[in-house]
Tab-separated table of C-alpha atoms in Angstrom:
chain	number	residue	atom	x	y	z
P	976	UNK	CA	-67.004	52.262	-128.686
P	977	UNK	CA	-70.390	53.853	-128.222
P	978	UNK	CA	-70.950	57.482	-127.324
P	979	UNK	CA	-71.588	56.732	-123.640
P	980	UNK	CA	-68.022	55.448	-123.117
P	981	UNK	CA	-66.361	58.446	-124.668
P	982	UNK	CA	-64.189	60.810	-122.680
P	983	UNK	CA	-65.646	64.202	-121.926
P	984	UNK	CA	-63.385	67.165	-121.215
P	985	UNK	CA	-64.621	69.436	-118.393
P	986	UNK	CA	-65.205	73.076	-119.269
P	987	UNK	CA	-62.999	75.718	-117.660
P	988	UNK	CA	-64.541	77.464	-114.659
P	989	UNK	CA	-66.275	80.743	-115.333
P	990	UNK	CA	-67.773	82.205	-118.452
P	991	UNK	CA	-67.127	85.225	-120.636
P	992	UNK	CA	-69.254	88.357	-120.830
P	993	UNK	CA	-68.701	91.811	-122.396
P	994	UNK	CA	-66.587	93.817	-119.937
P	995	UNK	CA	-68.287	96.780	-118.255
P	996	UNK	CA	-66.999	100.302	-118.827
P	997	UNK	CA	-66.224	100.825	-115.099
P	998	UNK	CA	-63.618	98.056	-114.828
P	999	UNK	CA	-62.192	99.002	-118.210
P	1000	UNK	CA	-61.720	102.578	-117.012
P	1001	UNK	CA	-59.989	101.377	-113.828
P	1002	UNK	CA	-57.763	99.061	-115.855
P	1003	UNK	CA	-56.859	101.947	-118.183
P	1004	UNK	CA	-55.899	104.089	-115.162
P	1005	UNK	CA	-53.634	101.338	-113.814
P	1006	UNK	CA	-52.010	100.741	-117.208
P	1007	UNK	CA	-51.530	104.483	-117.698
P	1008	UNK	CA	-49.864	104.751	-114.313
P	1009	UNK	CA	-47.532	101.811	-115.090
P	1010	UNK	CA	-46.591	103.317	-118.466
P	1011	UNK	CA	-45.864	106.658	-116.773
P	1012	UNK	CA	-43.619	104.974	-114.206
P	1013	UNK	CA	-41.835	102.979	-116.921
P	1014	UNK	CA	-41.233	105.968	-119.200
P	1015	UNK	CA	-40.212	108.343	-116.384
P	1016	UNK	CA	-36.537	107.196	-116.208
P	1017	UNK	CA	-36.108	107.969	-119.926
P	1018	UNK	CA	-37.592	111.439	-119.439
P	1019	UNK	CA	-35.238	112.026	-116.495
P	1020	UNK	CA	-32.226	110.836	-118.494
P	1021	UNK	CA	-33.055	113.219	-121.334
P	1022	UNK	CA	-33.499	116.072	-118.869
P	1023	UNK	CA	-30.200	115.350	-117.094
P	1024	UNK	CA	-28.280	114.910	-120.330
P	1025	UNK	CA	-29.328	118.436	-121.227
P	1026	UNK	CA	-30.794	117.376	-124.560
P	1027	UNK	CA	-34.339	118.367	-123.657
P	1028	UNK	CA	-35.526	120.985	-121.202
P	1029	UNK	CA	-38.880	119.708	-119.948
P	1030	UNK	CA	-39.175	122.681	-117.574
P	1031	UNK	CA	-38.751	125.306	-120.302
P	1032	UNK	CA	-40.760	128.460	-119.651
P	1033	UNK	CA	-43.229	130.108	-122.019
P	1034	UNK	CA	-40.583	132.664	-122.978
P	1035	UNK	CA	-38.791	129.891	-124.885
P	1036	UNK	CA	-41.558	128.613	-127.198
P	1037	UNK	CA	-39.184	126.534	-129.321
P	1038	UNK	CA	-37.862	124.644	-126.294
P	1039	UNK	CA	-41.405	124.083	-125.014
P	1040	UNK	CA	-42.521	122.741	-128.393
P	1041	UNK	CA	-39.487	120.469	-128.666
P	1042	UNK	CA	-40.003	119.145	-125.123
P	1043	UNK	CA	-43.671	118.453	-125.888
P	1044	UNK	CA	-42.781	116.591	-129.069
P	1045	UNK	CA	-40.224	114.479	-127.217
P	1046	UNK	CA	-42.787	113.729	-124.476
P	1047	UNK	CA	-45.347	112.616	-127.060
P	1048	UNK	CA	-42.756	110.449	-128.820
P	1049	UNK	CA	-41.753	108.754	-125.544
P	1050	UNK	CA	-45.388	108.155	-124.622
P	1051	UNK	CA	-46.221	106.783	-128.095
P	1052	UNK	CA	-43.224	104.422	-128.045
P	1053	UNK	CA	-44.160	103.230	-124.541
P	1054	UNK	CA	-47.757	102.593	-125.654
P	1055	UNK	CA	-46.535	100.700	-128.726
P	1056	UNK	CA	-44.239	98.369	-126.794
P	1057	UNK	CA	-46.440	97.960	-123.719
P	1058	UNK	CA	-49.760	97.221	-125.409
P	1059	UNK	CA	-48.149	95.564	-128.444
P	1060	UNK	CA	-46.352	93.038	-126.267
P	1061	UNK	CA	-49.134	92.345	-123.789
P	1062	UNK	CA	-52.067	92.218	-126.239
P	1063	UNK	CA	-50.255	89.994	-128.729
P	1064	UNK	CA	-48.624	87.667	-126.192
P	1065	UNK	CA	-51.099	87.566	-123.308
P	1066	UNK	CA	-54.305	88.920	-124.839
P	1067	UNK	CA	-54.475	91.415	-121.985
P	1068	UNK	CA	-52.462	94.132	-120.225
P	1069	UNK	CA	-51.474	94.036	-116.505
P	1070	UNK	CA	-54.276	96.483	-115.620
P	1071	UNK	CA	-56.796	94.371	-117.497
P	1072	UNK	CA	-55.423	91.092	-116.093
P	1073	UNK	CA	-56.298	92.255	-112.577
P	1074	UNK	CA	-59.970	92.309	-113.582
P	1075	UNK	CA	-59.684	89.164	-115.758
P	1076	UNK	CA	-60.296	91.065	-118.984
P	1077	UNK	CA	-59.154	89.868	-122.404
P	1078	UNK	CA	-58.924	91.936	-125.573
P	1079	UNK	CA	-59.554	89.858	-128.687
P	1080	UNK	CA	-60.688	90.048	-132.279
P	1081	UNK	CA	-64.452	90.273	-132.099
P	1082	UNK	CA	-65.195	87.627	-134.746
P	1083	UNK	CA	-62.699	84.865	-134.028
P	1084	UNK	CA	-61.413	85.438	-130.495
P	1085	UNK	CA	-57.812	85.618	-131.763
P	1086	UNK	CA	-55.332	87.934	-130.053
P	1087	UNK	CA	-54.588	91.349	-131.539
P	1088	UNK	CA	-51.400	91.902	-133.512
P	1089	UNK	CA	-48.858	94.588	-132.479
P	1090	UNK	CA	-50.173	96.905	-135.195
P	1091	UNK	CA	-53.821	96.496	-134.213
P	1092	UNK	CA	-52.983	96.926	-130.535
P	1093	UNK	CA	-51.099	100.140	-131.263
P	1094	UNK	CA	-53.843	101.571	-133.519
P	1095	UNK	CA	-56.469	100.713	-130.895
P	1096	UNK	CA	-54.606	102.341	-128.015
P	1097	UNK	CA	-53.231	105.419	-129.812
P	1098	UNK	CA	-55.350	106.498	-132.776
P	1099	UNK	CA	-58.503	104.690	-131.608
P	1100	UNK	CA	-58.574	106.093	-128.090
P	1101	UNK	CA	-57.636	109.571	-129.330
P	1102	UNK	CA	-60.612	109.433	-131.694
P	1103	UNK	CA	-62.904	108.187	-128.912
P	1104	UNK	CA	-61.818	111.151	-126.766
P	1105	UNK	CA	-61.874	113.782	-129.516
P	1106	UNK	CA	-65.498	113.006	-130.365
P	1107	UNK	CA	-66.480	114.522	-126.992
P	1108	UNK	CA	-66.113	111.053	-125.437
P	1109	UNK	CA	-68.765	109.699	-127.793
P	1110	UNK	CA	-66.442	106.763	-128.538
P	1111	UNK	CA	-66.657	105.697	-124.885
P	1112	UNK	CA	-70.341	106.587	-124.467
P	1113	UNK	CA	-71.021	104.176	-127.322
P	1114	UNK	CA	-69.739	101.397	-125.072
P	1115	UNK	CA	-72.235	102.371	-122.376
P	1116	UNK	CA	-75.132	102.253	-124.818
P	1117	UNK	CA	-74.351	98.982	-126.543
P	1118	UNK	CA	-74.972	95.542	-125.068
P	1119	UNK	CA	-71.685	94.157	-126.383
P	1120	UNK	CA	-69.878	97.183	-124.834
P	1121	UNK	CA	-67.953	97.900	-128.039
P	1122	UNK	CA	-66.437	101.376	-128.172
P	1123	UNK	CA	-65.291	103.412	-131.172
P	1124	UNK	CA	-61.718	102.158	-130.839
P	1125	UNK	CA	-63.066	98.597	-130.733
P	1126	UNK	CA	-64.910	99.144	-134.010
P	1127	UNK	CA	-61.808	100.658	-135.569
P	1128	UNK	CA	-59.749	97.469	-135.153
P	1129	UNK	CA	-62.651	94.975	-134.870
P	1130	UNK	CA	-61.837	94.075	-131.282
P	1131	UNK	CA	-63.888	93.276	-128.192
P	1132	UNK	CA	-63.108	93.239	-124.479
P	1133	UNK	CA	-64.510	90.292	-122.547
P	1134	UNK	CA	-64.413	89.585	-118.824
P	1135	UNK	CA	-64.212	86.145	-117.250
P	1136	UNK	CA	-66.756	85.814	-114.467
P	1137	UNK	CA	-67.267	82.997	-112.000
P	1138	UNK	CA	-70.198	80.670	-112.620
B	863	UNK	CA	-39.444	72.867	-103.258
B	864	UNK	CA	-42.887	72.018	-104.402
B	865	UNK	CA	-46.131	70.975	-102.829
B	866	UNK	CA	-49.644	70.467	-104.027
B	867	UNK	CA	-52.655	72.673	-103.640
B	868	UNK	CA	-56.238	71.519	-103.486
B	869	UNK	CA	-58.364	72.735	-106.381
B	870	UNK	CA	-62.034	72.373	-107.036
B	871	UNK	CA	-61.520	72.248	-110.761
B	872	UNK	CA	-61.474	68.718	-112.195
B	873	UNK	CA	-58.946	67.795	-114.831
B	874	UNK	CA	-59.035	65.248	-117.576
B	875	UNK	CA	-56.154	63.123	-116.327
B	876	UNK	CA	-58.119	60.809	-113.971
B	877	UNK	CA	-60.757	60.234	-116.664
B	878	UNK	CA	-58.118	59.318	-119.214
B	879	UNK	CA	-56.388	56.937	-116.846
B	880	UNK	CA	-59.688	55.227	-116.149
B	881	UNK	CA	-60.762	54.985	-119.750
B	882	UNK	CA	-57.599	53.617	-121.317
B	883	UNK	CA	-58.097	49.907	-122.054
B	884	UNK	CA	-55.255	47.740	-120.805
B	885	UNK	CA	-54.453	46.217	-124.229
B	886	UNK	CA	-53.794	49.648	-125.757
B	887	UNK	CA	-50.495	51.442	-125.157
B	888	UNK	CA	-50.770	53.972	-122.363
B	889	UNK	CA	-50.828	57.606	-123.313
B	890	UNK	CA	-47.943	59.714	-122.166
B	891	UNK	CA	-49.616	62.228	-119.914
B	892	UNK	CA	-48.099	65.551	-119.025
B	893	UNK	CA	-47.724	66.209	-115.286
B	894	UNK	CA	-50.358	68.429	-113.732
B	895	UNK	CA	-49.017	71.917	-113.471
B	896	UNK	CA	-52.241	73.543	-112.430
B	897	UNK	CA	-52.185	72.009	-108.984
B	898	UNK	CA	-48.443	71.879	-108.450
B	899	UNK	CA	-46.632	74.843	-107.002
B	900	UNK	CA	-42.974	75.780	-106.932
B	901	UNK	CA	-41.065	78.488	-105.085
B	902	UNK	CA	-41.896	81.736	-106.845
B	903	UNK	CA	-39.157	83.015	-109.184
B	904	UNK	CA	-37.709	86.278	-107.891
B	905	UNK	CA	-38.293	88.133	-111.163
B	906	UNK	CA	-42.000	87.349	-111.037
B	907	UNK	CA	-42.144	88.485	-107.411
B	908	UNK	CA	-40.479	91.772	-108.346
B	909	UNK	CA	-42.849	92.305	-111.274
B	910	UNK	CA	-45.837	91.499	-109.071
B	911	UNK	CA	-44.570	94.011	-106.488
B	912	UNK	CA	-44.192	96.611	-109.244
B	913	UNK	CA	-47.831	96.134	-110.323
B	914	UNK	CA	-49.023	96.231	-106.696
B	915	UNK	CA	-47.127	99.423	-105.920
B	916	UNK	CA	-48.472	100.947	-109.138
B	917	UNK	CA	-52.033	100.208	-108.032
B	918	UNK	CA	-51.274	101.599	-104.565
B	919	UNK	CA	-49.573	104.649	-106.104
B	920	UNK	CA	-52.583	105.328	-108.271
B	921	UNK	CA	-54.937	104.940	-105.299
B	922	UNK	CA	-52.853	107.271	-103.130
B	923	UNK	CA	-52.594	109.811	-105.965
B	924	UNK	CA	-56.374	109.850	-106.444
B	925	UNK	CA	-56.915	110.092	-102.696
B	926	UNK	CA	-54.511	113.042	-102.405
B	927	UNK	CA	-56.196	114.732	-105.348
B	928	UNK	CA	-59.727	114.525	-103.931
B	929	UNK	CA	-58.811	115.152	-100.285
B	930	UNK	CA	-56.702	118.113	-101.483
B	931	UNK	CA	-59.764	119.560	-103.181
B	932	UNK	CA	-61.783	119.040	-100.020
B	933	UNK	CA	-59.204	120.692	-97.740
B	934	UNK	CA	-58.704	123.567	-100.177
B	935	UNK	CA	-62.445	124.195	-100.218
B	936	UNK	CA	-62.616	123.926	-96.414
B	937	UNK	CA	-59.735	126.368	-95.878
B	938	UNK	CA	-61.445	129.255	-97.712
B	939	UNK	CA	-64.201	129.992	-95.139
B	940	UNK	CA	-61.720	129.348	-92.276
B	941	UNK	CA	-59.345	131.975	-93.687
B	942	UNK	CA	-62.152	134.509	-93.756
B	943	UNK	CA	-63.144	133.852	-90.145
B	944	UNK	CA	-59.772	133.176	-88.437
B	945	UNK	CA	-57.378	134.970	-90.755
B	946	UNK	CA	-54.523	133.824	-92.991
B	947	UNK	CA	-52.809	131.755	-90.273
B	948	UNK	CA	-55.609	129.188	-90.296
B	949	UNK	CA	-54.497	128.265	-93.845
B	950	UNK	CA	-51.233	126.767	-92.583
B	951	UNK	CA	-53.120	124.795	-89.895
B	952	UNK	CA	-55.406	123.343	-92.578
B	953	UNK	CA	-52.364	122.499	-94.739
B	954	UNK	CA	-50.689	120.711	-91.831
B	955	UNK	CA	-53.905	118.828	-91.076
B	956	UNK	CA	-54.181	117.855	-94.743
B	957	UNK	CA	-50.617	116.517	-94.885
B	958	UNK	CA	-51.006	114.552	-91.640
B	959	UNK	CA	-54.401	113.117	-92.528
B	960	UNK	CA	-53.487	112.202	-96.105
B	961	UNK	CA	-50.130	110.767	-95.072
B	962	UNK	CA	-51.777	108.592	-92.441
B	963	UNK	CA	-54.443	107.399	-94.882
B	964	UNK	CA	-51.787	106.584	-97.501
B	965	UNK	CA	-49.892	104.548	-94.883
B	966	UNK	CA	-53.099	102.685	-93.938
B	967	UNK	CA	-53.888	102.057	-97.618
B	968	UNK	CA	-50.376	100.774	-98.351
B	969	UNK	CA	-50.411	98.157	-95.595
B	970	UNK	CA	-54.156	97.498	-95.677
B	971	UNK	CA	-53.904	96.589	-99.344
B	972	UNK	CA	-51.393	93.774	-98.745
B	973	UNK	CA	-52.994	92.527	-95.520
B	974	UNK	CA	-56.528	92.503	-96.961
B	975	UNK	CA	-55.705	90.679	-100.199
B	976	UNK	CA	-53.234	88.212	-98.714
B	977	UNK	CA	-55.496	87.350	-95.779
B	978	UNK	CA	-58.720	86.972	-97.779
B	979	UNK	CA	-57.418	85.563	-101.080
B	980	UNK	CA	-53.828	84.539	-100.428
B	981	UNK	CA	-52.648	86.863	-103.183
B	982	UNK	CA	-52.672	90.502	-104.176
B	983	UNK	CA	-53.823	91.587	-107.669
B	984	UNK	CA	-50.170	91.810	-108.745
B	985	UNK	CA	-49.463	88.281	-107.516
B	986	UNK	CA	-52.618	87.010	-109.240
B	987	UNK	CA	-51.353	88.204	-112.620
B	988	UNK	CA	-48.122	86.256	-112.268
B	989	UNK	CA	-49.664	83.102	-110.759
B	990	UNK	CA	-48.211	83.662	-107.265
B	991	UNK	CA	-49.725	82.827	-103.892
B	992	UNK	CA	-48.794	83.400	-100.274
B	993	UNK	CA	-49.358	80.174	-98.431
B	994	UNK	CA	-48.893	78.787	-94.979
B	995	UNK	CA	-47.678	75.225	-95.339
B	996	UNK	CA	-50.393	72.650	-94.749
B	997	UNK	CA	-53.003	75.257	-93.923
B	998	UNK	CA	-53.567	77.031	-97.215
B	999	UNK	CA	-54.267	80.713	-96.674
B	1000	UNK	CA	-52.028	82.605	-94.229
B	1001	UNK	CA	-53.562	83.656	-90.912
B	1002	UNK	CA	-54.143	87.314	-90.001
B	1003	UNK	CA	-51.179	87.159	-87.618
B	1004	UNK	CA	-48.920	85.835	-90.360
B	1005	UNK	CA	-50.069	88.609	-92.709
B	1006	UNK	CA	-49.295	91.209	-90.031
B	1007	UNK	CA	-45.795	89.805	-89.455
B	1008	UNK	CA	-45.112	89.748	-93.194
B	1009	UNK	CA	-46.269	93.325	-93.461
B	1010	UNK	CA	-44.410	94.641	-90.406
B	1011	UNK	CA	-41.142	93.155	-91.637
B	1012	UNK	CA	-41.496	94.892	-95.003
B	1013	UNK	CA	-39.517	97.880	-93.642
B	1014	UNK	CA	-36.575	95.682	-92.686
B	1015	UNK	CA	-36.772	93.736	-95.943
B	1016	UNK	CA	-36.731	96.993	-97.867
B	1017	UNK	CA	-33.540	98.241	-96.183
B	1018	UNK	CA	-30.860	98.069	-98.855
B	1019	UNK	CA	-32.763	95.322	-100.664
B	1020	UNK	CA	-32.121	92.991	-97.703
B	1021	UNK	CA	-35.305	91.003	-98.489
B	1022	UNK	CA	-34.283	90.487	-102.104
B	1023	UNK	CA	-30.796	89.361	-101.046
B	1024	UNK	CA	-32.172	86.911	-98.456
B	1025	UNK	CA	-34.754	85.547	-100.896
B	1026	UNK	CA	-32.076	84.980	-103.517
B	1027	UNK	CA	-29.980	83.047	-100.964
B	1028	UNK	CA	-32.892	80.958	-99.684
B	1029	UNK	CA	-33.851	77.734	-101.529
B	1030	UNK	CA	-37.543	78.476	-101.078
B	1031	UNK	CA	-37.021	82.181	-101.929
B	1032	UNK	CA	-38.230	83.397	-98.532
B	1033	UNK	CA	-37.570	86.964	-97.509
B	1034	UNK	CA	-37.211	87.885	-93.845
B	1035	UNK	CA	-40.981	88.403	-93.449
B	1036	UNK	CA	-41.658	84.975	-94.929
B	1037	UNK	CA	-39.157	83.320	-92.615
B	1038	UNK	CA	-40.625	84.979	-89.506
B	1039	UNK	CA	-44.234	84.347	-90.491
B	1040	UNK	CA	-43.542	80.795	-91.789
B	1041	UNK	CA	-45.091	81.580	-95.139
B	1042	UNK	CA	-44.006	80.782	-98.687
B	1043	UNK	CA	-44.709	82.571	-101.914
B	1044	UNK	CA	-45.375	79.919	-104.528
B	1045	UNK	CA	-45.865	79.995	-108.287
B	1046	UNK	CA	-48.137	77.940	-110.509
B	1047	UNK	CA	-47.821	78.134	-114.293
B	1048	UNK	CA	-51.365	76.802	-114.630
B	1049	UNK	CA	-52.793	79.566	-112.467
B	1050	UNK	CA	-50.785	82.178	-114.317
B	1051	UNK	CA	-52.176	81.121	-117.685
B	1052	UNK	CA	-55.702	80.138	-116.689
B	1053	UNK	CA	-57.439	83.101	-118.338
B	1054	UNK	CA	-55.544	82.513	-121.578
B	1055	UNK	CA	-57.298	79.191	-122.185
B	1056	UNK	CA	-60.856	79.690	-123.409
B	1057	UNK	CA	-62.267	76.316	-124.370
B	1058	UNK	CA	-60.633	73.949	-121.869
B	1059	UNK	CA	-58.104	74.173	-119.059
B	1060	UNK	CA	-54.374	74.098	-119.775
B	1061	UNK	CA	-53.706	70.613	-118.396
B	1062	UNK	CA	-56.393	69.042	-120.529
B	1063	UNK	CA	-55.206	70.986	-123.545
B	1064	UNK	CA	-51.627	69.769	-123.141
B	1065	UNK	CA	-52.776	66.182	-122.549
B	1066	UNK	CA	-54.984	66.172	-125.636
B	1067	UNK	CA	-52.354	67.853	-127.761
B	1068	UNK	CA	-49.948	65.002	-127.059
B	1069	UNK	CA	-52.670	62.476	-127.675
B	1070	UNK	CA	-54.097	63.870	-130.922
B	1071	UNK	CA	-51.028	65.352	-132.668
B	1072	UNK	CA	-53.121	68.108	-134.295
B	1073	UNK	CA	-52.097	69.987	-137.451
B	1074	UNK	CA	-53.186	73.483	-138.374
B	1075	UNK	CA	-55.620	73.629	-141.334
B	1076	UNK	CA	-55.413	76.275	-144.048
B	1077	UNK	CA	-56.250	79.887	-143.188
B	1078	UNK	CA	-59.798	80.081	-144.576
B	1079	UNK	CA	-60.844	76.878	-142.803
B	1080	UNK	CA	-59.313	78.055	-139.509
B	1081	UNK	CA	-61.000	81.465	-139.680
B	1082	UNK	CA	-64.403	79.915	-140.408
B	1083	UNK	CA	-63.995	77.325	-137.676
B	1084	UNK	CA	-62.908	79.930	-135.118
B	1085	UNK	CA	-65.922	82.106	-135.969
B	1086	UNK	CA	-68.154	79.136	-135.228
B	1087	UNK	CA	-66.475	78.194	-131.943
B	1088	UNK	CA	-66.131	81.788	-130.723
B	1089	UNK	CA	-69.808	82.618	-131.220
B	1090	UNK	CA	-70.948	79.284	-129.814
B	1091	UNK	CA	-68.859	78.828	-126.656
B	1092	UNK	CA	-67.456	82.246	-125.801
B	1093	UNK	CA	-69.997	84.828	-126.932
B	1094	UNK	CA	-72.884	82.320	-126.814
B	1095	UNK	CA	-74.710	84.256	-129.511
B	1096	UNK	CA	-75.581	81.237	-131.672
B	1097	UNK	CA	-78.079	78.567	-130.655
B	1098	UNK	CA	-76.661	75.269	-129.436
B	1099	UNK	CA	-77.133	72.951	-132.402
B	1100	UNK	CA	-75.562	69.522	-132.010
B	1101	UNK	CA	-75.611	68.766	-135.747
B	1102	UNK	CA	-73.183	71.639	-136.354
B	1103	UNK	CA	-70.781	70.166	-133.815
B	1104	UNK	CA	-70.984	66.779	-135.576
B	1105	UNK	CA	-70.332	68.433	-138.932
B	1106	UNK	CA	-67.258	70.215	-137.619
B	1107	UNK	CA	-66.041	67.032	-135.970
B	1108	UNK	CA	-66.041	65.312	-139.381
B	1109	UNK	CA	-64.143	68.204	-140.918
B	1110	UNK	CA	-61.569	68.199	-138.109
B	1111	UNK	CA	-60.735	64.481	-138.341
B	1112	UNK	CA	-58.134	64.790	-141.144
B	1113	UNK	CA	-56.125	67.173	-138.954
B	1114	UNK	CA	-55.852	64.973	-135.846
B	1115	UNK	CA	-54.923	61.421	-134.909
B	1116	UNK	CA	-58.300	59.917	-135.836
B	1117	UNK	CA	-58.004	56.702	-133.807
B	1118	UNK	CA	-57.395	58.670	-130.614
B	1119	UNK	CA	-59.984	61.305	-131.540
B	1120	UNK	CA	-62.645	58.559	-131.693
B	1121	UNK	CA	-62.277	58.136	-127.940
B	1122	UNK	CA	-63.318	61.717	-127.273
B	1123	UNK	CA	-66.798	63.090	-127.018
B	1124	UNK	CA	-67.681	65.207	-130.086
B	1125	UNK	CA	-67.982	68.526	-128.284
B	1126	UNK	CA	-64.745	67.955	-126.356
B	1127	UNK	CA	-62.860	67.274	-129.573
B	1128	UNK	CA	-64.242	70.369	-131.288
B	1129	UNK	CA	-63.508	72.549	-128.263
B	1130	UNK	CA	-59.940	71.228	-128.065
B	1131	UNK	CA	-59.397	71.918	-131.757
B	1132	UNK	CA	-60.782	75.443	-131.332
B	1133	UNK	CA	-58.222	76.122	-128.587
B	1134	UNK	CA	-55.470	74.619	-130.726
B	1135	UNK	CA	-56.411	76.766	-133.744
B	1136	UNK	CA	-56.712	79.908	-131.601
B	1137	UNK	CA	-53.252	79.431	-130.144
B	1138	UNK	CA	-51.436	78.059	-133.185
B	1139	UNK	CA	-53.048	80.327	-135.757
B	1140	UNK	CA	-52.338	83.359	-133.607
B	1141	UNK	CA	-48.696	82.313	-133.372
B	1142	UNK	CA	-48.554	81.676	-137.137
B	1143	UNK	CA	-50.083	85.086	-137.803
B	1144	UNK	CA	-47.577	86.821	-135.528
B	1145	UNK	CA	-44.645	85.048	-137.154
B	1146	UNK	CA	-45.981	85.917	-140.622
B	1147	UNK	CA	-46.333	89.563	-139.592
């Protein structure tokens, strides 16, 4: 059978390009909002059970500190499960899916593991913010739009655009 | 209930049917799931609604935040001129204006996306579509009816109850507007397939019986395919594709692989490695 008779598989519609910082920011807002809504019932349950007083006043510094630590723990657990599940199973989070974004390993295009997803979203993004937003500004300056948290876990965010 | 949707995207199935010589056994082809739609599962509809209301909630929150700033700034000079009572008038105006705008945004969001695209962002994520049978996209009137009946459907989860009782999972708004919310697995997963569309991938997977190579080979091969077809940072050299094709042959059904164009085979194997190696990695972790 010569080459002319061979079957050719059509390419999928659209092509991939580095995702812009604007859509990534919007996607982060949406994901943050969803995580807040999802973790709110747990916060309410803890408040009602009397275990944690989230409305403690400044005159009770120990209660305030404890409530803050519980809040951070809830948020961290929510981030771990939310991003861990979506990045490893779907390659994207609901906020990112809306804009057809995919988070992948920059060299091979493989999906991120739970651990990488968690490091990217917790430690990575905290670092990007703590450096006076330099981590995010880096994404604006580079053509491949890689931010500090992308470099930390060797990831890249791509967007599928129509041809 | 299921019906078909017209798509521009071509699939491999007709080409395969045409190319198979009569003396050879016919390949077992998977049914097209990209073009076929089924009644949307209720869980997916609920999840889509959750995402949509989250987007709306975020939009309304941001709107309240910025309009609040504006009204607060506007009330300061008014207080100085007309006294403290003008503050409560500004507050009332703020609540009425923002409430009205939030109401417009809530309904406008659903009407705009369903009328122009047949699906909201939430529905898009889960591969759902609102369709008017035989006509494709719903008309503006149908979108309005769907939207107006949302209040009744929301009363005591009446819509959810009716949808669960209906074979085609229609809520009251769907029944009145003669619309159906349908689901397509192919549409839901379309952005997860990089090198070829899902139908072609499934067809070729059955045809070629691929096996996953060892880790080092897979990593090297994925680096090549990712930079060539996804990032497009390496020049298009055909000899490289031929070289990889030779290396891939031991891992697929070679007699069937001969029937495929070189680039198609390499792209299929890249998708296979990406999916299977990722799964292997996750299981190993």
